CSV table of C-alpha atoms and ligand atoms in Angstrom, one decimal:
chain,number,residue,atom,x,y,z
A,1,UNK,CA,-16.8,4.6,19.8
A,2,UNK,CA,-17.1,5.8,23.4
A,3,UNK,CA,-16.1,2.6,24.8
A,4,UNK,CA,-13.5,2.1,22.1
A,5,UNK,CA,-11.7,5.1,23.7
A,6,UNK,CA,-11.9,3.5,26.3
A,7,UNK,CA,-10.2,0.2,25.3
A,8,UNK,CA,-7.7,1.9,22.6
A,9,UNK,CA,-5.7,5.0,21.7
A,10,UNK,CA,-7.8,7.3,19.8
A,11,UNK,CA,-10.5,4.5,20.1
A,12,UNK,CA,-8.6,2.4,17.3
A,13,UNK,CA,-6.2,-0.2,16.6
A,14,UNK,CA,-4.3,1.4,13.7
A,15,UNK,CA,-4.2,5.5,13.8
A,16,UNK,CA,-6.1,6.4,9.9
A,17,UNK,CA,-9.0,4.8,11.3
A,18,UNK,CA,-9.4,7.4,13.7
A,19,UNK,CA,-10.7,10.3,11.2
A,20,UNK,CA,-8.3,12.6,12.4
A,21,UNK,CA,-7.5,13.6,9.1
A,22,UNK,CA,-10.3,14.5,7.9
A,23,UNK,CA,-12.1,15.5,11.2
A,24,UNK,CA,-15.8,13.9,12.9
A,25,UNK,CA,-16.8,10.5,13.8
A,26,UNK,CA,-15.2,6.9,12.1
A,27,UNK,CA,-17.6,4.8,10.4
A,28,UNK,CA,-18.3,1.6,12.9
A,29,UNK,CA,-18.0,-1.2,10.4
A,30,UNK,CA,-20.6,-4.2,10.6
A,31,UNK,CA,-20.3,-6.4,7.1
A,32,UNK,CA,-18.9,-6.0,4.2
A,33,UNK,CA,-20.0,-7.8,0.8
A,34,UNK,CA,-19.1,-7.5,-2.5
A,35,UNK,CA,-18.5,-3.5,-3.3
A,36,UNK,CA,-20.2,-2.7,-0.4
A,37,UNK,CA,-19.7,-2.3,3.4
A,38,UNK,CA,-22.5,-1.6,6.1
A,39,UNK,CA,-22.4,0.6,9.3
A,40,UNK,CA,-23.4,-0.7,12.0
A,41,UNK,CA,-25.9,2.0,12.0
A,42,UNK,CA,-27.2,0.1,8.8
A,43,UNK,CA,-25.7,2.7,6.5
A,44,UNK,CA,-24.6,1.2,3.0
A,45,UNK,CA,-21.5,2.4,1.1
A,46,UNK,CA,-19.7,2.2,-2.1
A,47,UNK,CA,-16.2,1.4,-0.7
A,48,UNK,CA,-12.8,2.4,-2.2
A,49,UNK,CA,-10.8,1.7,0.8
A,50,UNK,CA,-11.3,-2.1,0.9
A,51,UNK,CA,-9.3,-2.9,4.3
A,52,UNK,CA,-6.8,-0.6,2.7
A,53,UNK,CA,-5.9,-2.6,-0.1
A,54,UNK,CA,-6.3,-6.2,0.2
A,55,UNK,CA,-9.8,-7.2,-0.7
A,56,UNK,CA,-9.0,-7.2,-4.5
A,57,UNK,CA,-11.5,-9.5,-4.9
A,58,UNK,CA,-14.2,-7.4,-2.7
A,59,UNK,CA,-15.4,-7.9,0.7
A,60,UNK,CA,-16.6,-11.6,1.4
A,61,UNK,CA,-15.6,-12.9,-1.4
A,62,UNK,CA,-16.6,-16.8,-1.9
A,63,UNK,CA,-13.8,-17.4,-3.6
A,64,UNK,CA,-11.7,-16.6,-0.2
A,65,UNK,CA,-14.7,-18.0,2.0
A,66,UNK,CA,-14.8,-21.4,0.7
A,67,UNK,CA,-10.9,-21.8,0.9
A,68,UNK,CA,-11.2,-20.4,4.4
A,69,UNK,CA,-13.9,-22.5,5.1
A,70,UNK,CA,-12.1,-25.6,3.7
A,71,UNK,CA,-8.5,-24.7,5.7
A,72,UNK,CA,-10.4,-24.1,8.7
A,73,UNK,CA,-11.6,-28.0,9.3
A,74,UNK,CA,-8.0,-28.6,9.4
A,75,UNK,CA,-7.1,-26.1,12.1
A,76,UNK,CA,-6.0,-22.9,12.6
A,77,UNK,CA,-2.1,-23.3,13.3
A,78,UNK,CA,0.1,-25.5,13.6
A,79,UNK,CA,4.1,-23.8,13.6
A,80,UNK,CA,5.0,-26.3,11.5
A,81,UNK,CA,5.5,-26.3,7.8
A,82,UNK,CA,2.9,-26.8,5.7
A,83,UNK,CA,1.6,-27.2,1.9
A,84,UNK,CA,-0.1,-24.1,1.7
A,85,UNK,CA,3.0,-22.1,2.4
A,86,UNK,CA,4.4,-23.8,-0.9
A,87,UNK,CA,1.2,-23.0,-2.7
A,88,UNK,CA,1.5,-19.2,-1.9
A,89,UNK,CA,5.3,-19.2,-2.3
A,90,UNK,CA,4.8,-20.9,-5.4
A,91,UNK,CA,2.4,-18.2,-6.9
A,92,UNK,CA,4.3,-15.6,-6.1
A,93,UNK,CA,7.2,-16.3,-7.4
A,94,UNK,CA,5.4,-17.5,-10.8
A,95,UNK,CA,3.9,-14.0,-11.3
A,96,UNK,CA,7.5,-12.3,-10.1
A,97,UNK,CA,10.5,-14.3,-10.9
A,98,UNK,CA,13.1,-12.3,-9.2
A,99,UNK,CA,11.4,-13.1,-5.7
A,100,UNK,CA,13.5,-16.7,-6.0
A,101,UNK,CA,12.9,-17.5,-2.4
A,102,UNK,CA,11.2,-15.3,0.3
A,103,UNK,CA,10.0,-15.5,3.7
A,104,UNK,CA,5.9,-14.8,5.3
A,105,UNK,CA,5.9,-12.7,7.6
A,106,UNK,CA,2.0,-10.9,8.8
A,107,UNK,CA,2.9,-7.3,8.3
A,108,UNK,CA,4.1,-5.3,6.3
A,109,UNK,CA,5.7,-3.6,8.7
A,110,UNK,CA,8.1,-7.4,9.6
A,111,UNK,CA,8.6,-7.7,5.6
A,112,UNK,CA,10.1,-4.0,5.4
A,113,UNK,CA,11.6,-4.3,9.0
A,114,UNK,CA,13.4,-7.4,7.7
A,115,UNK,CA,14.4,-6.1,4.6
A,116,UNK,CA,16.4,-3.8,5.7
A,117,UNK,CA,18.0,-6.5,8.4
A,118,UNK,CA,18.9,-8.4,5.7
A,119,UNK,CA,20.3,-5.2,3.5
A,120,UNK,CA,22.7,-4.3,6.9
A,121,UNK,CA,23.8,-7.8,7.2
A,122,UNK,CA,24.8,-7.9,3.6
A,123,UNK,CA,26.3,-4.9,2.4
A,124,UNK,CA,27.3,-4.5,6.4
A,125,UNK,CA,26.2,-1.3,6.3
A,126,UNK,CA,24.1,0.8,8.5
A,127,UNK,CA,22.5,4.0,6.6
A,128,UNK,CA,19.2,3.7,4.0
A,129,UNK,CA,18.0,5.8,2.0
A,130,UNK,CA,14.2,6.8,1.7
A,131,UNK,CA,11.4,8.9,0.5
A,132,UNK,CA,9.7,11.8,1.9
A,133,UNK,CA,6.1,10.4,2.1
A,134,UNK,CA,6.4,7.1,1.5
A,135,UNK,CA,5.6,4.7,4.5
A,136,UNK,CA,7.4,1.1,4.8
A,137,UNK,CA,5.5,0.7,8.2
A,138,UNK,CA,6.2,1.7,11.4
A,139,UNK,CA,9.7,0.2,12.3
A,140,UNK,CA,11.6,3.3,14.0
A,141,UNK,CA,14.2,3.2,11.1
A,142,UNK,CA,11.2,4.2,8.7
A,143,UNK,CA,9.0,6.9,10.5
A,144,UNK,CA,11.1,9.9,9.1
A,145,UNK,CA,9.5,11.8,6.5
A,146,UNK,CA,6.8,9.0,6.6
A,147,UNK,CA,3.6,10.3,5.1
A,148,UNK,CA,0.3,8.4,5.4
A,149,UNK,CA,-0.6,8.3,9.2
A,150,UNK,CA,2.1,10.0,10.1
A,151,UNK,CA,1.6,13.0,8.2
A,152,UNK,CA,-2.0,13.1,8.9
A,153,UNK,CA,-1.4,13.2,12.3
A,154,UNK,CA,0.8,16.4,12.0
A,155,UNK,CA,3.8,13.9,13.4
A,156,UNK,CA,6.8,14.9,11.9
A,157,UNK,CA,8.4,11.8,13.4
A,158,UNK,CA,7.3,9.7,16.1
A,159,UNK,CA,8.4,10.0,20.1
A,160,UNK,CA,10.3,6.9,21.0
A,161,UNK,CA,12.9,6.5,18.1
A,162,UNK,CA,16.2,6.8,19.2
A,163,UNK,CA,18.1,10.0,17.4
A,164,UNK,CA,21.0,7.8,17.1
A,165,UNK,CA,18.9,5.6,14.8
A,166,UNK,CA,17.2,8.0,12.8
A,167,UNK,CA,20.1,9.6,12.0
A,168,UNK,CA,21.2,6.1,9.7
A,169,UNK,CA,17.8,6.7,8.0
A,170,UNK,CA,18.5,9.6,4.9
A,171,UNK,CA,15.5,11.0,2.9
A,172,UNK,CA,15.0,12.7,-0.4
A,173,UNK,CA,12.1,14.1,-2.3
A,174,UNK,CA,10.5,11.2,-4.4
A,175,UNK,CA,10.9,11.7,-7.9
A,176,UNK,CA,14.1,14.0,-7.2
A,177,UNK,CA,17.0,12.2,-8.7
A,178,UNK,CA,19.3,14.5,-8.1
A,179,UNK,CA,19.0,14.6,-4.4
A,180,UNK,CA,18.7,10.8,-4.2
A,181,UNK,CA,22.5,10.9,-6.2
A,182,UNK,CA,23.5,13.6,-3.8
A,183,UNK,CA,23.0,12.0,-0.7
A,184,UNK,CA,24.3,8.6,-2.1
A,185,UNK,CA,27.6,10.1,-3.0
A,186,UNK,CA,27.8,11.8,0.0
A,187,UNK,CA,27.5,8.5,2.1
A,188,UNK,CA,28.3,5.8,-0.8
A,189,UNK,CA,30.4,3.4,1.7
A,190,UNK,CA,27.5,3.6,4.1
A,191,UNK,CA,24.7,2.8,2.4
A,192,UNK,CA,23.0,-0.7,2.6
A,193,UNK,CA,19.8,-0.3,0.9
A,194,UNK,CA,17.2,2.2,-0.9
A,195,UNK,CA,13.8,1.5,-0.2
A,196,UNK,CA,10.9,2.9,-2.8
A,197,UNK,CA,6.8,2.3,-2.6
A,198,UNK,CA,7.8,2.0,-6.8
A,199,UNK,CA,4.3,4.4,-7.0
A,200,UNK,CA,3.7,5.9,-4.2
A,201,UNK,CA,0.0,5.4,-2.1
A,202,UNK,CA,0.9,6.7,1.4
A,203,UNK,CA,1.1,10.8,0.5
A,204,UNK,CA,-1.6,10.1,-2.2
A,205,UNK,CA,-1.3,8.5,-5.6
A,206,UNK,CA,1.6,9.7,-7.0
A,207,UNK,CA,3.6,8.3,-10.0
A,208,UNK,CA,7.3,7.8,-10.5
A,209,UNK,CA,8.4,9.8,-12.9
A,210,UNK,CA,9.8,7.8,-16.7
A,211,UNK,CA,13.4,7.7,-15.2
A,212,UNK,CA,12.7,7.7,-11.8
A,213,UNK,CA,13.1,4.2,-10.8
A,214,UNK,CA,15.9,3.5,-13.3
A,215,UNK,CA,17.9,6.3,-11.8
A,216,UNK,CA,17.5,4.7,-8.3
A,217,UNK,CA,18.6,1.2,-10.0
A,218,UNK,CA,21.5,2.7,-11.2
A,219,UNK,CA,22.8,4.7,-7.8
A,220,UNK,CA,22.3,2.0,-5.8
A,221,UNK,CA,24.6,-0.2,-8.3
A,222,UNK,CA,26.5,2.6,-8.3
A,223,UNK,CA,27.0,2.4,-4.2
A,224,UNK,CA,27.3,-1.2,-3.9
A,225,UNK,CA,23.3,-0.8,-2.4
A,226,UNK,CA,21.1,-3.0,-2.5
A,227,UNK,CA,17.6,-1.4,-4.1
A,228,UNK,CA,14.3,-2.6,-2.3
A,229,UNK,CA,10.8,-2.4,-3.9
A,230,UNK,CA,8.3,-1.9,-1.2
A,231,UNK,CA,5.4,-3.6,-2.9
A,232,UNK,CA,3.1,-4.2,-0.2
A,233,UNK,CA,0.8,-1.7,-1.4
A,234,UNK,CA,1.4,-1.8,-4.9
A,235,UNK,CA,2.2,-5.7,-5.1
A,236,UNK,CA,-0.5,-7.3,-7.6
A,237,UNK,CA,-2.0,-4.2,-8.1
A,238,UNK,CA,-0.6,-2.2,-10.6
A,239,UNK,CA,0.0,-5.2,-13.0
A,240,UNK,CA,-0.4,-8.7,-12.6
A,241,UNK,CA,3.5,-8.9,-12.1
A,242,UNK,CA,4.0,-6.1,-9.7
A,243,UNK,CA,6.2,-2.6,-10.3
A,244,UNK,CA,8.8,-5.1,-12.4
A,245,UNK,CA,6.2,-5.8,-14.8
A,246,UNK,CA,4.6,-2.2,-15.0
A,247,UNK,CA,8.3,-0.3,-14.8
A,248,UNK,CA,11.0,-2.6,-16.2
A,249,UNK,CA,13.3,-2.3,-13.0
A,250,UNK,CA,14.6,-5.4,-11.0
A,251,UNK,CA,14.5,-4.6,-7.3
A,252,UNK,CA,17.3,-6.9,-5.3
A,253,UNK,CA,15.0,-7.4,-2.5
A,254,UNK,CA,10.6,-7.2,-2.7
A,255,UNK,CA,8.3,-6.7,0.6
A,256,UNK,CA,4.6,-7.6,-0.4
A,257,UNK,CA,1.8,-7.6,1.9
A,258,UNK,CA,-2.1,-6.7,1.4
A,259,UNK,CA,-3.3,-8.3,-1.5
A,260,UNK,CA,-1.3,-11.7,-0.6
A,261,UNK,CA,-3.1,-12.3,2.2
A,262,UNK,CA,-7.1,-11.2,0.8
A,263,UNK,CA,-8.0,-9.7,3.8
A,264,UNK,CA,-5.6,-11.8,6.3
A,265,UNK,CA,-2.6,-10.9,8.2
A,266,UNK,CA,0.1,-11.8,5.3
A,267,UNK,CA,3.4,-10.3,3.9
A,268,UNK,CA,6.7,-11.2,2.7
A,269,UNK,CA,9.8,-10.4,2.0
A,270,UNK,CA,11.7,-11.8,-0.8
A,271,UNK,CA,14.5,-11.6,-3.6
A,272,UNK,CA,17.4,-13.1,-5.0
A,273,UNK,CA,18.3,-16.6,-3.3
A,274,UNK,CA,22.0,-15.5,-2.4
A,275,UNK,CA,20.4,-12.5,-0.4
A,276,UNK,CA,17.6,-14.6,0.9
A,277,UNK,CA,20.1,-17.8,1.9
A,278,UNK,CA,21.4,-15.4,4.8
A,279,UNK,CA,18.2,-15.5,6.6
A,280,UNK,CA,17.9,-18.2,9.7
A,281,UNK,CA,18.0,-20.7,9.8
A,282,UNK,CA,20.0,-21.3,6.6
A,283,UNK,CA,22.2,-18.2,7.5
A,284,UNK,CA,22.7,-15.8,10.1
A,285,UNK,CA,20.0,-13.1,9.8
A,286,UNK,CA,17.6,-13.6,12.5
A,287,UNK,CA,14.0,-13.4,11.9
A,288,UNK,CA,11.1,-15.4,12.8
A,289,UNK,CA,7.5,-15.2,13.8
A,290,UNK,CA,5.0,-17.9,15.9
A,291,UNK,CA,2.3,-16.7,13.6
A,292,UNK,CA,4.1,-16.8,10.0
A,293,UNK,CA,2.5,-18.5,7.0
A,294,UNK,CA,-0.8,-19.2,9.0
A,295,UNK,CA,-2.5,-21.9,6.9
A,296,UNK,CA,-5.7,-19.6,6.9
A,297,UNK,CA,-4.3,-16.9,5.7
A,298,UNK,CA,-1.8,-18.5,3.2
A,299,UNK,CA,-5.3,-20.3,1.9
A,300,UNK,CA,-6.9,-16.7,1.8
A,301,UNK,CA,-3.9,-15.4,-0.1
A,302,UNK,CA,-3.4,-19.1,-2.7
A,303,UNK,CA,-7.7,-18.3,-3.4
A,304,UNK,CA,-6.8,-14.5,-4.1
A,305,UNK,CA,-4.2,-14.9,-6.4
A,306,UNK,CA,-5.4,-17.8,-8.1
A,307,UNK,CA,-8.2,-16.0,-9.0
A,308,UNK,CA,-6.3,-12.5,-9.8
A,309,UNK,CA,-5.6,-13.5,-13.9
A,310,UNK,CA,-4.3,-11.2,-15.7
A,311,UNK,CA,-7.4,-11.3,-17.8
A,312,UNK,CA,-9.3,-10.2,-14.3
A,313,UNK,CA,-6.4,-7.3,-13.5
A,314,UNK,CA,-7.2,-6.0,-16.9
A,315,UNK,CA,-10.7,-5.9,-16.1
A,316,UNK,CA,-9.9,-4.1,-12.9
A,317,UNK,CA,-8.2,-1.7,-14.5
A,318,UNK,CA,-11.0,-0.7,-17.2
A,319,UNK,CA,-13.5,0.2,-14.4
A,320,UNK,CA,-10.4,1.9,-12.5
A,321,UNK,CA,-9.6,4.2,-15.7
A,322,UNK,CA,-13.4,4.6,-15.9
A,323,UNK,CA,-13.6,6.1,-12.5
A,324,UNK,CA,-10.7,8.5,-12.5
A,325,UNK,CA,-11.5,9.9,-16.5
A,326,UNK,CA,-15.4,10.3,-14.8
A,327,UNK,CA,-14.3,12.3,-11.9
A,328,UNK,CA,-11.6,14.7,-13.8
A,329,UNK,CA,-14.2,15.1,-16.4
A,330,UNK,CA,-16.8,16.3,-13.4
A,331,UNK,CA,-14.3,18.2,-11.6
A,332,UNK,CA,-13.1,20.0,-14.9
A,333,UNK,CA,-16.7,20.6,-15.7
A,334,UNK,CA,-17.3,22.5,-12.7
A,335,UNK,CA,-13.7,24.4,-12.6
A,336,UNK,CA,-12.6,22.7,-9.8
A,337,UNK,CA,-8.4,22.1,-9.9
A,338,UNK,CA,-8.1,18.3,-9.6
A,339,UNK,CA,-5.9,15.8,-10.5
A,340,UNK,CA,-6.6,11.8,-10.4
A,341,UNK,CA,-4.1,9.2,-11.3
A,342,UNK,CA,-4.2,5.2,-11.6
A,343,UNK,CA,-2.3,2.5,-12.1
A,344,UNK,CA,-3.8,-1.3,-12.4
A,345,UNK,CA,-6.1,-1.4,-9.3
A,346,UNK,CA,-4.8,1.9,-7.2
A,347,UNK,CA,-6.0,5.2,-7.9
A,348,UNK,CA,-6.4,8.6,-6.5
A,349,UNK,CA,-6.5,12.4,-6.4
A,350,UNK,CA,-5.7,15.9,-5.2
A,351,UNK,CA,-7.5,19.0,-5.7
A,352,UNK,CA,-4.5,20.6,-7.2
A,353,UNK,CA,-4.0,22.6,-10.4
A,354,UNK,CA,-0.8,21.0,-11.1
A,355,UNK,CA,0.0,17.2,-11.4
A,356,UNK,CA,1.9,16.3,-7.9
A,357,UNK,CA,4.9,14.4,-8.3
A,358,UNK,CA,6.1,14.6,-4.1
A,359,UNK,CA,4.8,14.8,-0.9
A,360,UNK,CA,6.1,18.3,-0.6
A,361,UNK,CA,3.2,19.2,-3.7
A,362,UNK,CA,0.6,16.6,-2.1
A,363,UNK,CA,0.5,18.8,1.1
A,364,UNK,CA,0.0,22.0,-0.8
A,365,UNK,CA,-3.1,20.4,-2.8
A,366,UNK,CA,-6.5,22.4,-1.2
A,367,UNK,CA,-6.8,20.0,2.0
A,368,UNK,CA,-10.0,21.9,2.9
A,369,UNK,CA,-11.9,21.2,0.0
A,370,UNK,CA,-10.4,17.4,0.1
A,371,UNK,CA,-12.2,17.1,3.4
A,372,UNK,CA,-15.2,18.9,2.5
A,373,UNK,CA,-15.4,16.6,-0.6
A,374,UNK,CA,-14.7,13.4,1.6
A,375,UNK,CA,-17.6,14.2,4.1
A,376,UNK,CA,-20.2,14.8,1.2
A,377,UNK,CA,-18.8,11.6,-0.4
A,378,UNK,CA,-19.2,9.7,2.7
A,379,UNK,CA,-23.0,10.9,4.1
A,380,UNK,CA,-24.1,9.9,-0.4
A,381,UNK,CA,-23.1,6.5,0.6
A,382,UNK,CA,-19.0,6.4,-1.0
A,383,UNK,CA,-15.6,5.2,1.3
A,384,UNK,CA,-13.0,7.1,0.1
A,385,UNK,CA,-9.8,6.7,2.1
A,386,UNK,CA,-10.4,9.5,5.2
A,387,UNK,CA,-7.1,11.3,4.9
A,388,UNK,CA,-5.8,13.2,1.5
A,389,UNK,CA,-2.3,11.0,1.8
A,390,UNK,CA,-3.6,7.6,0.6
A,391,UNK,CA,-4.7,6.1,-2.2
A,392,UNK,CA,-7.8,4.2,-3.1
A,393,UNK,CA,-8.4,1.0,-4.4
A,394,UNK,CA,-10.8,-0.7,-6.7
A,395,UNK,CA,-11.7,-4.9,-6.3
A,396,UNK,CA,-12.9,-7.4,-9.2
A,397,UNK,CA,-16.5,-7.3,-7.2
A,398,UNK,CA,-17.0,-3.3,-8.4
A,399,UNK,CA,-19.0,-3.5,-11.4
A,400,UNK,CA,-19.8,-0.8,-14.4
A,401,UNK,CA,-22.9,0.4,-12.6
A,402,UNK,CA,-21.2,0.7,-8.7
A,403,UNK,CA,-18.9,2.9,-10.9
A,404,UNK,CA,-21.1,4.9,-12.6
A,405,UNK,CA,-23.6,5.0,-9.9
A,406,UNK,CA,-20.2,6.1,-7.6
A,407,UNK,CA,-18.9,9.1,-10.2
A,408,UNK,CA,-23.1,10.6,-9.9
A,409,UNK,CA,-22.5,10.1,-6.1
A,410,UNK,CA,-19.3,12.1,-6.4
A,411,UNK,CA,-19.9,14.3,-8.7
A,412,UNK,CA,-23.1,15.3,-6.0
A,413,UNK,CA,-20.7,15.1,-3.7
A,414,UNK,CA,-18.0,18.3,-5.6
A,415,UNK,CA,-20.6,20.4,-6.3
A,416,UNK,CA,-21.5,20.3,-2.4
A,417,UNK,CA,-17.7,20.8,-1.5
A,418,UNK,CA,-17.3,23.8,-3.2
A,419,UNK,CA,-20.5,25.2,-2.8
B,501,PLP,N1,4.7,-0.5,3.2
B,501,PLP,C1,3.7,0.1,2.5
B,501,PLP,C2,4.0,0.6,1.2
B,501,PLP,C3,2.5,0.3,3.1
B,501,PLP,O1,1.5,0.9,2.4
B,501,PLP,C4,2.2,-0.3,4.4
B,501,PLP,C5,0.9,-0.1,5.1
B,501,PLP,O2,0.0,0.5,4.6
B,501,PLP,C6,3.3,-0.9,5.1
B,501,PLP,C7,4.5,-1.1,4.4
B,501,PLP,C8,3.1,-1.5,6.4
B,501,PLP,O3,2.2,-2.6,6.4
B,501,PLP,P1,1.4,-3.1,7.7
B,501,PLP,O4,0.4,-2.0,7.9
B,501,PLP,O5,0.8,-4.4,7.3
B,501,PLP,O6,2.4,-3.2,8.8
C-alpha cells in the first residue's frame, strides 16, 4: 500500500477501496475462489462484497474460466462485430423484454452517462431528475446528492463540475413522492429523464416503498419524461428479470452493468427500439467506445447469465434471507437497534431502530458502531462492504455452512462492537 500511494490517489484505483469510510488499512487482495478471497498476507475471508457485485457466481468461477479460457484462443479484441455480442444481447433481452435493442458499453458509469444523452436528445430537454443517495456513476451530471463514495468521503459534490451543469441536475429524497411531483411540476417542460437505482445499494440497502416506483412512472408520463431504471447494481440480482420483474414498472430506458460482465468490464444501456434507433450510427446520438462488447468479457457475461436460472436466483435468495433473518435475530438478541433488508441476491443493514427508507435516515443510523462492527467482522475472517452506504452481495458459490459459519462470525463480531 506504500507504493500504491505512490502510483494512485489514496493508493487506489476507485475511491471505496481506500477504507476511508470505515478508517485503517485496505485489504491487499491476492485470489479469490469460490466464497472466499485471500490477502496477500494469506488471510482468508468470507466475502460479501464480491468485486462489488458482479461475481454472482463467486470468485473464479469455472463456469466463467472455461469460457474465458475458450474466447481467449481466439483473441482478445478485434473492434469489429462479433457473435458473442449477439449472444449477450440476446440473453438480455430474453430475461427483460423491454430492453428491445441496447448498446455495451464497460461502465456503468458510460451506460448511465449515455442514458441521459439519449434522454436530452429525445425529449430535447436538459434538466433530470435524481435521488439523494443514489449513484449512477461519476458523470458530473450525477455527483449531486450522490451517496456511496461520495458520501463516504464527506464530498458533498465533487470539484471540477461545472455549476452551470449541476444546476440541470434536480434531486429529491428517495421514496418521497411528493417532492419528486413538486420538482417535476415546477420544471415539467424541462425535464428529459428521471433516473432511479429501482432499490437503492449506494446509501445502503434501502427499498422503494409499494408506490414508490409507480408514482415515478406516472410523473414522468405526466412530464413528457422519459423514466430510466438504473439497474447496474440491481440488474439480475433482485429477480431473474431485474426491478420489472420484482416491481411491475416498465422503465423507457435500462443501464445494466456488474453482473453482465461476471467480473469483466461490461454494461449497457438499453430500452425501447424508437429510443435506442437514435443512437449512432443509426441516428444522431453520439456514443462509442474502442473497447465495447470485448469478446472476453461478453463470453464472461453469456457464461454468467447462462448459468443464472431462475431456479439458481431462487437458491440465491434462500441463503440471502437466511443470512439477514440470522443477523436481525443476533442483533435483536443482544438489544442492538438493527435493521437488514434483501432483495434476490443484495442485502444489507443499519444499526438503526427504525427501518430507513432515505439517505437522509441512512446517515443518522449509529456509523460508530457500523465501523466497530465492520472491523471485528473483518479481523473473524468476513468482507463486508467497508463503508455503511453500500450494500452487500451474496453469489451461487456461498453455501448453507459459509452462511452459518458467517452469521457465528458476525454474531462474534456484535457482541465485540458494542462491548
Ligand atoms: N449505477 C449504479 C447503480 C452503481 O451502483 C454504479 C457503481 O457502483 C454505477 C452506476 C457506476 O458503475 P461503474 O462503477 O461501472 O462506472
Amino acid at each position: 500500500m506504500a507504493r500504491a500511494r505512490e502510483l494512485f490517489p489514496g493508493g487506489v484505483n476507485s475511491p471505496v477501496r481506500a477504507f476511508l469510510g470505515v478508517g485503517g488499512e485496505p485489504v491487499v487482495a491476492a485470489r479469490g475462489r469460490g466464497s472466499r478471497v485471500w490477502d496477500v498476507d494469506g488471510k482468508e475471508y468470507i466475502d460479501f462484497v464480491l468485486s462489488w457485485g458482479p461475481l454472482v457466481l463467486g470468485h473464479a468461477s469455472p463456469i466463467v474460466l472455461d469460457a474465458l479460457e475458450k474466447a481467449m484462443q481466439d483473441g482478445t479484441s478485434f473492434g469489429m462485430p462479433t457473435e458473442l455480442e449477439v449472444q449477450l444481447g440476446t440473453l438480455i433481452c430474453e430475461r427483460m423484454p423491454h430492453v428491445e435493442m441496447m448498446r455495451f458499453v464497460s461502465s456503468g458509469t458510460e451506460a448511465t452517462m449515455s442514458a441521459v444523452r439519449l434522454a436530452r436528445a429525445f425529449t430535447g430537454r436538459d434538466v433530470i431528475l435524481k435521488f439523494d443517495g443514489c449513484y449512477h456513476g461519476h458523470a458530473d451530471s450525477f455527483l449531486v446528492h450522490a451517496g456511496s463514495g461520495v458520501a463516504t468521503l464527506g464530498l458533498p459534490d465533487s470539484l471540477g463540475v461545472p455549476a452551470e451543469l449541476a444546476t440541470l441536475t434536480l434531486t429529491a429524497p428517495f421514496n418521497d413522492l411528493e417532492a419528486a411531483t413538486t420538482l417535476v411540476r415546477d420544471n415539467r417542460r424541462a425535464i428529459a429523464a428521471i433516473i432511479v437505482e429501482p432499490i437503492v445499494g449506494n446509501s445502503g440497502f434501502i427499498a422503494p416503498e409499494p408506490s414508490f416506483l409507480e408514482g415515478l412512472r406516472a410523473l414522468a408520463d405526466s412530464a413528457g419524461a422519459l423514466l430510466i431504471f438504473d439497474e447496474v447494481m440491481t440488474g439480475f440480482r433482485i429477480a431473474p428479470g431485474g426491478a420489472k420483474e420484482r416491481f411491475g414498472i416498465t422503465p423507457d430506458l435500462t443501464t445494466l452493468g456488474k453482473v453482465i460482465g461476471g467480473g469483466l468490464p461490461v454494461a449497457a444501456y438499453g430500452g425501447r427500439r424508437e429510443l435506442m434507433e437514435r443512437i449512432a450510427p443509426s441516428g444522431p446520438v453520439y456514443q462509442a467506445g474502442t473497447l465495447s462488447g470485448n469478446p472476453l468479457a461478453m463470453a464472461a457475461g453469456i457464461a454468467t447469465l447462462t448459468a443464472l436460472t431462475p431456479e439458481l436466483h431462487r437458491r440465491i435468495e434462500k441463503r440471502t434471507v437466511a443470512l439477514v433473518k440470522g443477523l436481525q435475530k443476533i442483533a435483536n438478541e443482544l438489544a442492538v437497534p438493527f435493521t437488514a433488508d434483501c432483495a434476490g441476491s443484495m442485502w444489507g443493514f443499519f444499526f438503526s431502530s427504525t427501518p430507513v427508507r432515505n439517505f437522509t435516515m441512512a446517515k443518522a443510523s449509529d456509523i460508530g458502531l457500523f465501523k466497530r462492527f465492520f472491523h471485528a467482522a473483518l479481523e473473524r475472517g468476513v468482507y463486508l462492504a467497508p463503508s455503511p452506504f453500500e450494500a452487500c452481495f451474496m453469489s451461487a458459490a456461498h453455501s448453507d455452512d459459509d452462511v452459518a459459519d458467517a452469521l457465528d462470525r458476525m454474531g462474534d463480531a456484535m457482541r465485540v462492537a458494542i462491548a
